[in-house]
Short mmCIF file of C-alpha atoms in Angstrom, two decimals:
data_model
loop_
_atom_site.label_atom_id
_atom_site.label_comp_id
_atom_site.label_asym_id
_atom_site.label_seq_id
_atom_site.Cartn_x
_atom_site.Cartn_y
_atom_site.Cartn_z
CA MET V 438 -0.09 -0.05 -0.19
CA THR V 439 1.38 3.61 -1.01
CA VAL V 440 1.38 6.13 1.43
CA GLN V 441 0.34 9.49 0.43
CA HIS V 442 2.86 12.27 1.94
CA LEU V 443 1.95 15.59 2.51
CA THR V 444 2.82 18.15 0.03
CA ASP V 445 4.92 21.31 0.50
CA ASP V 446 2.45 23.71 0.06
CA LEU V 447 0.63 21.91 3.33
CA LEU V 448 3.93 22.05 5.05
CA SER V 449 4.85 25.33 4.42
CA ALA V 450 1.06 26.69 5.51
CA PHE V 451 1.15 24.72 8.65
CA ILE V 452 4.56 26.22 9.91
CA ASP V 453 2.58 29.83 9.00
CA GLU V 454 -0.38 28.54 11.02
CA GLU V 455 -2.36 29.79 7.81
CA LEU V 456 -4.45 26.08 7.11
CA ILE V 457 -8.23 25.85 8.15
CA SER V 458 -8.92 23.39 11.25
CA GLN V 459 -9.44 20.40 8.89
CA GLU V 460 -6.05 20.43 7.19
CA ARG V 461 -4.65 21.48 10.02
CA ARG V 462 -5.74 18.01 11.80
CA LYS V 463 -5.04 15.97 8.68
CA VAL V 464 -1.43 17.55 9.03
CA ASP V 465 -1.22 16.83 12.75
CA ASN V 466 -2.22 12.83 12.19
CA HIS V 467 -0.27 12.38 9.39
CA LEU V 468 2.94 13.77 11.11
CA LYS V 469 2.57 11.74 14.02
CA GLU V 470 2.94 8.54 11.70
CA CYS V 471 5.17 9.84 9.06
CA ASP V 472 9.03 10.25 9.87
CA ARG V 473 9.53 11.38 6.33
CA CYS V 474 7.07 14.38 6.27
CA GLN V 475 8.21 15.19 9.64
CA ALA V 476 11.56 15.70 8.15
CA GLN V 477 10.74 17.64 5.65
CA LEU V 478 8.63 20.02 7.99
CA LYS V 479 11.94 20.32 9.68
CA SER V 480 13.64 21.38 6.86
CA LEU V 481 11.18 23.67 5.71
CA ARG V 482 10.87 25.36 9.11
CA ARG V 483 14.78 25.80 9.12
CA VAL V 484 14.73 27.71 5.88
CA SER V 485 11.89 29.99 7.32
CA GLN V 486 13.80 30.81 10.47
CA SER V 487 17.23 31.14 8.50
CA LEU V 488 15.19 34.11 6.59
CA ARG V 489 13.73 35.54 9.59
CA SER V 490 16.84 35.52 11.24
CA LEU V 491 18.10 37.87 8.83
CA GLU V 492 18.85 41.25 10.44
CA SER V 493 16.83 43.96 9.58
CA LEU V 494 18.46 46.59 7.51
CA ALA V 495 18.71 50.30 9.02
CA PRO V 496 17.92 52.53 5.83
CA PRO V 497 20.67 55.08 5.74
CA SER V 498 20.50 58.56 6.42
CA THR V 499 21.27 59.58 2.90
CA LEU V 500 17.29 57.89 2.17
CA ASP V 501 15.84 60.56 4.35
CA MET V 502 18.02 63.42 3.35
CA VAL V 503 17.24 62.61 -0.64
CA VAL V 504 13.47 61.95 -0.28
CA GLN V 505 13.03 65.04 2.20
CA ARG V 506 14.86 67.32 -0.62
CA HIS V 507 12.23 66.02 -3.26
CA LEU V 508 9.44 66.22 -1.27
CA SER V 509 10.32 69.99 -0.37
CA ILE V 510 10.66 70.73 -4.36
CA GLU V 511 8.15 68.73 -5.55
CA ARG V 512 4.46 69.36 -4.99
CA PRO V 513 1.78 66.22 -5.44
CA LYS V 514 0.35 66.35 -9.14
CA ARG V 515 -3.44 66.98 -9.48
CA TRP V 516 -5.74 64.97 -11.48
CA SER V 517 -5.67 67.33 -14.16
CA GLU V 518 -1.77 67.60 -14.42
CA ARG V 519 -1.41 63.93 -14.43
CA HIS V 520 -4.00 63.22 -17.10
CA ALA V 521 -3.24 66.31 -19.43
CA SER V 522 -1.32 64.65 -21.81
CA ARG V 523 -4.06 62.44 -22.53
CA PHE V 524 -6.51 65.09 -24.01
CA ARG V 525 -3.52 66.68 -25.74
CA ILE V 526 -4.17 66.20 -29.86
CA PRO V 527 -1.06 64.64 -30.68
CA ILE V 528 -0.61 66.33 -34.10
CA SER V 529 1.56 69.46 -35.42
CA THR V 530 0.33 72.85 -35.84
CA PRO V 531 0.31 73.03 -39.57
CA THR V 532 -2.11 69.70 -39.49
CA LEU V 533 -4.15 71.35 -37.15
CA LEU V 534 -4.76 74.44 -39.15
CA LEU V 535 -5.39 72.25 -42.36
CA PHE V 536 -7.99 70.33 -40.12
CA THR V 537 -9.51 73.97 -39.29
CA VAL V 538 -9.77 74.75 -42.92
CA VAL V 539 -11.05 71.82 -44.07
CA PHE V 540 -13.61 71.42 -41.10
CA GLY V 541 -14.41 74.95 -41.56
CA PHE V 542 -15.39 74.64 -45.47
CA ALA V 543 -17.34 71.51 -44.47
CA PHE V 544 -19.47 73.29 -42.14
CA LEU V 545 -20.36 76.26 -44.69
CA VAL V 546 -21.09 73.95 -47.11
CA PHE V 547 -23.35 72.22 -44.79
CA GLN V 548 -25.13 75.54 -43.30
CA VAL V 549 -25.83 76.09 -47.52
CA SER V 550 -27.30 73.12 -47.85
CA GLN V 551 -29.59 73.24 -44.84
CA LYS V 552 -30.72 76.44 -46.28
CA VAL V 553 -31.87 75.29 -49.39
CA ASP V 554 -33.66 72.20 -47.64
CA GLU V 555 -35.44 74.70 -45.48
CA VAL V 556 -36.80 76.25 -49.13
CA GLU V 557 -37.75 72.65 -50.23
CA GLN V 558 -39.60 71.86 -47.39
CA ARG V 559 -41.23 74.93 -46.61
CA THR V 560 -44.54 74.27 -45.14
CA PRO V 561 -47.40 75.34 -47.34
CA SER V 562 -49.69 78.23 -45.72
CA SER V 563 -52.76 76.47 -46.66
CA ASP V 564 -53.68 72.75 -46.23
CA LEU V 565 -53.52 72.18 -50.04
CA VAL V 566 -51.53 73.71 -52.76
CA MET V 567 -49.63 76.73 -51.58
CA VAL V 568 -46.22 75.96 -53.05
CA VAL V 569 -45.76 74.57 -56.71
CA THR V 570 -42.26 73.31 -57.69
CA GLN V 571 -41.78 72.85 -61.25
CA ARG V 572 -38.95 70.87 -63.16
CA VAL V 573 -38.11 72.03 -66.43
CA GLY V 574 -35.32 70.05 -67.50
CA GLU V 575 -32.56 70.19 -65.06
CA ARG V 576 -33.89 73.55 -63.77
CA VAL V 577 -36.28 73.62 -60.95
CA PHE V 578 -38.72 76.39 -60.32
CA MET V 579 -40.77 77.33 -57.18
CA GLY V 580 -43.77 79.01 -57.36
CA GLU V 581 -46.60 80.39 -55.03
CA GLY V 582 -49.75 81.68 -56.93
CA ASP V 583 -48.92 83.43 -60.00
CA GLY V 584 -45.15 83.23 -60.59
CA PHE V 585 -42.49 80.68 -60.24
CA ARG V 586 -39.07 81.55 -59.30
CA GLU V 587 -35.82 79.20 -59.75
CA THR V 588 -34.26 77.49 -56.86
CA VAL V 589 -30.80 76.11 -56.67
CA THR V 590 -31.95 72.68 -55.37
CA GLN V 591 -31.13 69.50 -56.67
CA GLY V 592 -33.23 66.29 -56.09
CA GLU V 593 -36.13 66.70 -53.52
CA PRO V 594 -38.41 64.55 -51.20
CA VAL V 595 -41.18 63.24 -52.72
CA ASP V 596 -43.97 61.33 -50.54
CA ARG V 597 -46.45 60.28 -53.42
CA GLU V 598 -45.94 59.37 -57.01
CA VAL V 599 -49.21 60.25 -58.81
CA LEU V 600 -50.45 60.98 -62.35
CA TRP V 601 -52.43 63.85 -63.68
CA GLY V 602 -55.23 61.70 -64.37
CA ASP V 603 -55.60 60.45 -60.68
CA GLU V 604 -58.85 61.02 -58.62
CA ASP V 605 -56.74 63.10 -55.79
CA VAL V 606 -55.01 65.39 -58.70
CA ARG V 607 -58.30 66.06 -60.08
CA GLU V 608 -59.77 66.98 -56.78
CA LEU V 609 -56.97 69.32 -56.27
CA MET V 610 -57.44 70.98 -59.53
CA GLU V 611 -60.97 71.84 -58.69
CA LYS V 612 -59.89 73.55 -55.68
CA GLU V 613 -56.89 75.00 -57.04
CA PRO V 614 -57.63 76.24 -61.06
CA ASP V 615 -53.89 77.83 -61.80
CA LEU V 616 -52.70 74.14 -61.05
CA LYS V 617 -54.82 73.15 -64.77
CA LYS V 618 -51.89 75.39 -66.36
CA LEU V 619 -49.39 73.01 -65.57
CA ALA V 620 -51.48 69.80 -66.56
CA GLY V 621 -49.33 67.53 -68.36
CA ARG V 622 -45.80 68.38 -67.39
CA GLU V 623 -43.94 67.20 -64.23
CA VAL V 624 -44.82 69.30 -61.39
CA ILE V 625 -43.68 68.64 -57.88
CA LEU V 626 -46.22 69.92 -55.56
CA ALA V 627 -46.47 70.76 -51.97
CA VAL V 628 -49.93 69.49 -50.65
CA GLY V 629 -50.32 70.00 -47.11
CA PRO V 630 -47.88 68.01 -45.44
CA GLU V 631 -47.23 66.07 -48.10
CA VAL V 632 -44.58 66.33 -51.55
CA TRP V 633 -46.30 65.05 -54.58
CA ARG V 634 -44.60 64.50 -57.85
CA ILE V 635 -47.38 64.58 -60.50
CA SER V 636 -46.64 63.37 -63.95
CA GLY V 637 -48.01 61.63 -67.14
CA PRO V 638 -50.62 62.51 -69.47
CA GLU V 639 -53.81 64.65 -68.32
CA MET A 920 -16.62 80.38 41.29
CA ALA A 921 -15.97 76.41 41.81
CA LEU A 922 -18.40 75.84 38.74
CA ALA A 923 -16.43 78.15 36.72
CA ALA A 924 -13.23 76.50 37.46
CA LEU A 925 -14.92 73.13 36.46
CA VAL A 926 -16.14 74.77 33.17
CA ASN A 927 -12.38 75.85 32.62
CA ASP A 928 -10.88 72.70 33.26
CA ALA A 929 -13.43 70.93 30.80
CA LEU A 930 -12.69 73.17 28.06
CA HIS A 931 -8.70 72.71 28.91
CA GLU A 932 -9.03 68.90 28.70
CA GLY A 933 -11.13 69.37 25.51
CA GLU A 934 -8.45 71.69 23.60
CA GLN A 935 -5.74 68.87 25.04
CA ALA A 936 -7.63 65.87 23.24
CA ILE A 937 -8.28 68.06 20.23
CA SER A 938 -4.54 69.09 20.07
CA ALA A 939 -3.50 65.41 20.55
CA ASP A 940 -5.78 64.14 18.08
CA LEU A 941 -4.13 66.57 15.47
CA ASP A 942 -0.59 65.67 16.58
CA MET A 943 0.78 63.68 13.66
CA PRO A 944 2.52 60.74 15.42
CA ASN A 945 -0.68 59.57 16.93
CA CYS A 946 -2.58 59.43 13.99
CA THR A 947 -3.71 56.69 11.74
CA ASP A 948 -2.60 56.18 8.43
CA ARG A 949 -5.69 56.97 7.08
CA ASP A 950 -6.16 60.13 8.55
CA LEU A 951 -2.51 61.08 7.60
CA VAL A 952 -3.97 60.05 4.12
CA LEU A 953 -6.56 62.22 4.47
CA ARG A 954 -4.59 65.30 5.92
CA PHE A 955 -2.24 64.93 2.87
CA LYS A 956 -5.24 65.21 0.33
CA TYR A 957 -6.51 68.22 2.21
CA GLY A 958 -3.18 69.93 1.81
CA GLU A 959 -0.85 68.91 4.74
CA LYS A 960 2.51 67.92 3.03
CA GLU A 961 3.69 67.18 6.58
CA ALA A 962 1.30 64.25 6.64
CA PHE A 963 3.57 62.37 3.93
CA GLU A 964 6.36 63.05 5.93
CA GLU A 965 4.98 61.15 8.91
CA LEU A 966 4.03 58.32 6.40
CA PHE A 967 7.86 58.36 5.16
CA LYS A 968 8.99 57.88 8.86
CA ARG A 969 6.85 55.05 9.35
CA TYR A 970 7.40 52.78 6.54
CA LYS A 971 10.91 53.78 5.10
CA GLY A 972 12.70 51.00 7.16
CA MET A 973 10.24 48.84 5.86
CA ILE A 974 10.34 49.34 2.25
CA PHE A 975 14.15 50.14 2.12
CA ASN A 976 14.49 46.41 3.42
CA LEU A 977 11.69 44.99 0.67
CA THR A 978 13.54 46.67 -2.09
CA THR A 979 16.90 45.91 -0.89
CA ARG A 980 16.09 42.06 -0.56
CA MET A 981 14.38 42.55 -3.96
CA ALA A 982 17.32 44.34 -5.54
CA GLY A 983 20.02 42.19 -3.66
CA ASN A 984 22.18 45.01 -2.84
CA PRO A 985 21.52 48.29 -0.68
CA SER A 986 22.82 50.98 -2.73
CA ARG A 987 20.18 49.91 -5.66
CA GLY A 988 17.65 48.77 -2.65
CA GLU A 989 18.15 52.76 -1.58
CA ASP A 990 17.42 54.04 -4.99
CA LEU A 991 14.35 51.98 -5.41
CA ALA A 992 13.18 53.01 -1.96
CA GLN A 993 13.51 56.74 -2.73
CA GLU A 994 11.68 56.20 -6.09
CA VAL A 995 8.80 54.16 -4.43
CA PHE A 996 8.35 57.25 -1.78
CA LEU A 997 8.53 59.48 -4.58
CA ARG A 998 5.84 57.68 -6.82
CA ALA A 999 3.77 57.28 -3.84
CA TYR A 1000 3.89 61.03 -3.14
CA ARG A 1001 2.66 61.61 -6.72
CA TYR A 1002 -0.22 59.52 -6.81
CA LEU A 1003 -1.39 59.32 -3.32
CA ASP A 1004 -4.39 61.12 -4.31
CA ARG A 1005 -5.23 58.15 -6.46
CA PHE A 1006 -5.29 55.87 -3.01
CA ARG A 1007 -9.15 55.68 -2.33
CA GLY A 1008 -8.78 53.70 0.91
CA LYS A 1009 -10.39 50.37 -0.18
CA SER A 1010 -6.96 48.78 1.33
CA SER A 1011 -5.12 49.81 3.87
CA PHE A 1012 -2.17 52.69 2.92
CA LYS A 1013 0.52 50.14 4.10
CA THR A 1014 -0.87 47.60 1.32
CA TRP A 1015 -1.02 49.63 -1.22
CA LEU A 1016 2.58 51.40 -0.63
CA TYR A 1017 3.80 47.50 -0.93
CA ARG A 1018 1.91 47.27 -3.89
CA VAL A 1019 3.57 50.57 -5.56
CA ALA A 1020 7.23 48.98 -4.17
CA ILE A 1021 6.55 45.46 -5.93
CA ASN A 1022 5.10 46.86 -8.99
CA HIS A 1023 8.18 49.22 -9.05
CA CYS A 1024 10.65 46.65 -8.37
CA ARG A 1025 9.22 44.44 -10.85
CA SER A 1026 9.47 47.16 -13.79
CA GLN A 1027 13.32 48.31 -12.64
CA LEU A 1028 14.62 44.72 -11.98
CA GLY A 1029 13.09 42.62 -14.48
CA ARG A 1030 12.44 38.72 -13.88
CA ARG A 1031 16.05 37.51 -13.49
CA ALA A 1032 17.75 36.15 -10.38
CA LEU A 1033 20.11 38.83 -8.90
CA PRO A 1034 23.59 38.67 -8.20
CA MET A 1035 23.37 39.36 -4.12
CA VAL A 1036 26.19 41.57 -2.69
CA GLU A 1037 27.65 40.30 0.39
CA LEU A 1038 26.46 42.88 3.01
CA ASP A 1039 28.75 44.51 5.41
CA ASP A 1040 28.19 45.39 9.46
CA GLU A 1041 27.44 48.88 8.11
CA ASP A 1042 24.81 47.66 5.84
CA ARG A 1043 23.18 45.63 8.49
CA GLY A 1044 22.71 48.58 10.60
CA VAL A 1045 22.40 49.31 14.19
CA GLU A 1046 21.59 46.02 15.54
CA VAL A 1047 24.64 44.31 14.89
CA ALA A 1048 26.44 46.76 17.42
CA ASP A 1049 24.17 45.46 20.17
CA ASP A 1050 25.22 41.97 19.83
CA ARG A 1051 26.56 40.19 22.76
CA ARG A 1052 27.23 36.79 20.82
CA GLY A 1053 30.40 35.78 21.03
CA PRO A 1054 33.09 36.02 17.97
CA GLU A 1055 32.55 32.39 16.69
CA ALA A 1056 28.63 32.61 16.97
CA LEU A 1057 28.91 35.92 15.27
CA ALA A 1058 30.97 34.89 12.29
CA GLU A 1059 28.77 31.77 12.07
CA ALA A 1060 25.67 33.98 11.58
CA HIS A 1061 27.41 36.11 9.44
CA ASP A 1062 27.91 33.18 7.25
CA LEU A 1063 24.16 31.80 7.25
CA ALA A 1064 23.17 35.25 6.56
CA ASN A 1065 25.26 35.61 3.47
CA ARG A 1066 24.34 32.10 2.11
CA VAL A 1067 20.70 32.95 2.64
CA ASN A 1068 21.08 36.26 1.00
CA GLN A 1069 22.71 34.28 -1.91
CA ALA A 1070 20.01 31.90 -2.28
CA LEU A 1071 17.52 34.35 -2.05
CA GLY A 1072 18.84 36.14 -5.43
CA GLU A 1073 18.78 33.09 -6.91
CA LEU A 1074 15.00 32.61 -6.42
CA PRO A 1075 13.19 33.39 -9.27
CA ARG A 1076 10.86 36.86 -8.79
CA LYS A 1077 7.55 35.73 -8.05
CA TYR A 1078 9.01 33.37 -5.29
CA ARG A 1079 11.14 35.74 -3.78
CA GLU A 1080 8.52 38.31 -3.44
CA ALA A 1081 6.31 35.79 -1.83
CA VAL A 1082 9.04 34.81 0.67
CA VAL A 1083 10.59 37.93 1.31
CA LEU A 1084 6.67 39.39 2.27
CA ARG A 1085 6.40 36.59 4.35
CA ASP A 1086 9.33 35.71 6.14
CA LEU A 1087 11.00 39.20 6.34
CA GLN A 1088 8.19 41.55 6.39
CA GLY A 1089 5.70 39.22 8.41
CA PHE A 1090 2.71 39.71 6.45
CA THR A 1091 -0.09 37.35 6.54
CA TYR A 1092 -1.13 35.05 3.37
CA GLN A 1093 -4.33 37.45 3.11
CA GLU A 1094 -1.97 40.59 2.83
CA ILE A 1095 0.35 38.83 0.64
CA ALA A 1096 -2.57 38.13 -1.76
CA THR A 1097 -3.60 41.67 -1.63
CA VAL A 1098 -0.18 43.08 -2.24
CA LEU A 1099 0.55 40.74 -5.26
CA LYS A 1100 -3.00 40.68 -6.43
CA VAL A 1101 -3.18 36.86 -6.39
CA ARG A 1102 -5.48 34.09 -4.85
CA ILE A 1103 -4.34 32.97 -1.59
CA GLY A 1104 -3.83 29.38 -2.92
CA THR A 1105 -1.26 30.68 -5.36
CA VAL A 1106 0.41 32.79 -2.29
CA ARG A 1107 0.54 29.37 -0.37
CA SER A 1108 1.85 27.41 -3.30
CA ARG A 1109 4.53 30.39 -4.27
CA ILE A 1110 5.74 30.52 -0.51
CA ALA A 1111 6.21 26.66 -0.48
CA ARG A 1112 7.89 26.71 -3.48
CA GLY A 1113 10.15 29.39 -2.50
CA ARG A 1114 11.38 27.86 0.46
CA SER A 1115 11.68 24.26 -1.32
CA LYS A 1116 14.00 25.96 -3.66
CA LEU A 1117 16.05 27.92 -1.22
CA LYS A 1118 16.32 24.78 1.08
CA THR A 1119 17.91 23.08 -2.14
CA PHE A 1120 20.21 26.03 -2.78
CA LEU A 1121 21.30 26.33 0.78
CA GLU A 1122 21.97 22.41 1.13
CA GLY A 1123 23.68 22.54 -2.09
CA ARG A 1124 26.38 25.49 -0.47
CA GLU A 1125 26.90 23.80 3.11
#
């Protein structure tokens, strides 16, 4: 029958009194019967004692002097100072200028396009037809009542694609006789909150 | 009149109690840290006084020679000074400071075993001067200390850390686990492996 000897982990923790009671009982019982583990325990204990017998080293006076001198010069760094480098943009000044110009230009273009969209999506003043946008070739005209004026917009939001012959359009033409003048042409029309594209033959 | 004297005495006692509380050497580490955070630089000087010996011993044992150990100890205290406002008080100040020291030693010393310098009497400090052992016993102790020191230098870093914290600094397994940020089971096995290797080194040198 083979004997299960105690591990160095158990023996070492036994020396340090860091075993739980169940483990300690097991080690105690085993040690009573096993010479080999007793010898191992003794040698590990000797090592631990040799280490503990090393004298404590006295810190040299120069340690005091140097640390005190540094402390008198240095003040503790605040959070913002320690993390300042994290927030610093790691690019040179010319690159930064280039970025500013590019972003500035992009912002201007965005602003202009926003204004154009505002014209396009202008809410009509009545529930039916107030703003008529007419496309002639590539040019787009926008009108209210009598005349049309040209806009610079390209592309438009369209909610419904309808034909001149559709019932909805006919109904609309009865309420808005001016619309008849545009019949048969492609017309983009703001109808209440919607935008219609009317096309096809009358 | 008697009443007025009693009130005066009571007030005087109260003042004394308050001034004793504010006296740095009587403050706990936690209070000193708080006082430092509120701008009292002197509070750190008191912490330095309390821990300079322990940290110097740790860094010297880790570095293998007192001169390097002194440099490391200086750097540890300067780091602690700079970063003390990061300390949130979840562990004790001592544990935090030791973690700063261990991390600094790791970054500066690497993983390799270190050539240990033989310590002379001056390095050993004042205690040797008080020794009343005879010359033979003293020489024997000297010899053993040097052999242990050399053997310690041959230990891989992770075992050396655990053994030094346990046998030279007297930390519990739980404290070592907190400083090294490992589980208690790992601490137990590192100490056992460290002692076992030291035993082999020491027996080989006998």
